[in-house]
Amino acid sequence: MKHMTVKVRLTVCLTLLMGLLAALLLGFMLSISSSVTLQAAMTQLEQAVRSELSYVSVEDGSLVLDDGFTFYSGGVYILVYSQSEALLAGQVPVSFTTSEPFENGEIRVSGDYLVLDLWVASGWDDGVWLRGLMQVPEQGQTAQNLLRMAALALPAFLLLTILGCYWITRRSFRPLDRIIAAASAINDSRDLAARIELPPGRDEFTRLAGAFNEMLERLEASFETEKRFTSDVSHELRTPVSVIKGACEYAEKYDETPEDRQETITMIHRQADKMSALIEQMLQMTRLEQGMELASLTACDLGELTQSVCSEQPYGADRLLVSVQPGLTAQADPALLGRLLQNLIENGFRYGKPDGHVWVTLARQDSEICLSVRDDGIGIPQEQQEAVWTRFYQADPSRGSGGAGLGLAMVRQIAQAHGGYMTLESVPEVGSVFTLHLPDAS
Ligand code: ADP
């Protein structure tokens, strides 16, 4: 059974079941036909014996049989016995060998015979027994006919069942064959962008194909993320690695004094720090893209979160000014929102004037909750405002922020993961306002 296909297994099971049902039905019909035959024989016996009653009488203690009396008719033997059970008239068939006690009006089976006795009374205490004997009918013709029919019909019926079951299962499993073929084609071509065509309807196969497609979508997304991560990492790490290699080669050839060596070590250290910050940031982004960190969305008091993040900043309350409308909540991941706010505040100071300020404001506006971070820094020219959200974009790398141009890309991703979006207003040399817009659930 294990090595058979599901189609063959189903066909075998259904055929066995149908065969069993047909056998049961045949047995049932045979038993009904036997009881019907027996019943008919009993009726015939009773009618035959009762029809003789009117021809039998006892006069002055002697048995009188009228002319119409018959001893044998239609397979029924009629016998007359005295009160003391001595045979007065008729002939006991040779094959009736049992001695059956008399019992008035009850048909019984005795040996191979059906027996019916009727008491023919004469006065108070005289009378004779009229006994009818008839051979128990054999299963005979009806059963034989039935068995003959079954012998012909059953194989044909089973053959039809096998063909029918196989045809139905083949038809029903056709969408599955198509799903298997599509999945194998995807596997062979390694084309994760391909999808399985959904069979019409809403049965298990459609759901299976849908689940397959969803799985392919996730696989494709995670494969893409991984590909992008690998290419980003190799691209971004190339510069610091070549700086470190160059510094090492230079140091081997020319660094003679401890001061020279110390300078090279410091430079290598700086590049290594940059690389490690870059890798950490990229890992965070990748995890975010794969939705790993979004498992913990909870009802979050945004005012409390804003105050807490701002209080951890090292800039002092005279430079970082916070204004919070209390009672605003949202379904959020506090760690991610904290990271978003921290990023914006750090950028505000990093790209600000030496003694610049940053204003953090949380307030409800129309049907949104807005968390904005404003600075009075260098601002961003209009034509660069869209580009700052893309990965690795740095408007002015010469400012040496120490970042990798990933901060705002991550900010935008966190906003989207919370069902929100980011806006930017900026005027060069005046300042910038970055605003997170979240849907107001309250
Ligand atoms: P990073 O700060 O690591 O370079 P970000 O993604 O945070 O990366 O920022 C991308 C670029 O956008 C920065 O290089 C900078 O040029 C510009 N930028 C970000 N925030 C501000 C700001 N508050 N004021 C002016 N420019 C900014």
Short mmCIF file of N, CA, C and O in Angstrom, two decimals, residues 1 4 38 71 73 84 149 159 177 257 314 339 343 352 381 418:
data_model
loop_
_atom_site.label_atom_id
_atom_site.label_comp_id
_atom_site.label_asym_id
_atom_site.label_seq_id
_atom_site.Cartn_x
_atom_site.Cartn_y
_atom_site.Cartn_z
N MET A 1 0.83 -1.22 0.00
CA MET A 1 0.00 0.00 0.00
C MET A 1 0.86 1.26 0.00
O MET A 1 0.53 2.24 -0.65
N MET A 4 2.04 2.70 -3.27
CA MET A 4 1.04 3.07 -4.28
C MET A 4 0.82 4.57 -4.25
O MET A 4 1.00 5.21 -3.21
N LEU A 38 -40.17 -19.69 3.12
CA LEU A 38 -40.69 -20.45 4.27
C LEU A 38 -42.09 -19.99 4.63
O LEU A 38 -43.00 -20.79 4.89
N PHE A 71 -55.81 -36.90 0.59
CA PHE A 71 -54.67 -37.20 1.49
C PHE A 71 -53.38 -36.50 1.07
O PHE A 71 -52.46 -36.41 1.85
N SER A 73 -52.17 -33.09 -1.37
CA SER A 73 -52.40 -32.09 -2.42
C SER A 73 -51.33 -31.01 -2.35
O SER A 73 -51.03 -30.48 -1.26
N SER A 84 -55.96 -40.75 20.92
CA SER A 84 -54.80 -41.39 21.58
C SER A 84 -53.59 -41.43 20.63
O SER A 84 -52.66 -42.19 20.85
N MET A 149 -27.25 -14.47 -10.84
CA MET A 149 -27.20 -13.05 -11.23
C MET A 149 -25.97 -12.36 -10.60
O MET A 149 -25.27 -11.57 -11.25
N LEU A 159 -15.72 -4.08 -11.70
CA LEU A 159 -14.93 -3.47 -12.77
C LEU A 159 -15.34 -2.02 -12.99
O LEU A 159 -14.50 -1.11 -13.07
N ASP A 177 -1.79 17.60 -9.55
CA ASP A 177 -0.73 17.30 -10.53
C ASP A 177 -0.16 18.59 -11.09
O ASP A 177 1.05 18.72 -11.27
N THR A 257 59.06 55.46 13.31
CA THR A 257 59.01 55.89 14.71
C THR A 257 57.74 55.37 15.37
O THR A 257 56.74 55.10 14.69
N PRO A 314 22.42 63.32 25.81
CA PRO A 314 23.46 64.05 26.58
C PRO A 314 23.49 65.55 26.28
O PRO A 314 24.48 66.21 26.62
N ARG A 339 14.29 54.02 18.87
CA ARG A 339 15.44 54.12 17.96
C ARG A 339 15.19 55.20 16.90
O ARG A 339 16.07 55.96 16.53
N ASN A 343 17.49 58.53 16.49
CA ASN A 343 18.15 58.80 15.22
C ASN A 343 17.91 60.24 14.77
O ASN A 343 18.82 60.95 14.33
N GLY A 352 23.56 70.24 12.87
CA GLY A 352 23.13 71.54 13.38
C GLY A 352 24.30 72.50 13.49
O GLY A 352 25.44 72.16 13.19
N PRO A 381 18.96 70.92 0.92
CA PRO A 381 18.40 71.54 -0.29
C PRO A 381 17.23 70.72 -0.83
O PRO A 381 17.20 69.49 -0.72
N HIS A 418 4.89 50.62 11.46
CA HIS A 418 3.85 50.99 12.43
C HIS A 418 2.59 51.53 11.74
O HIS A 418 1.73 52.13 12.39
#
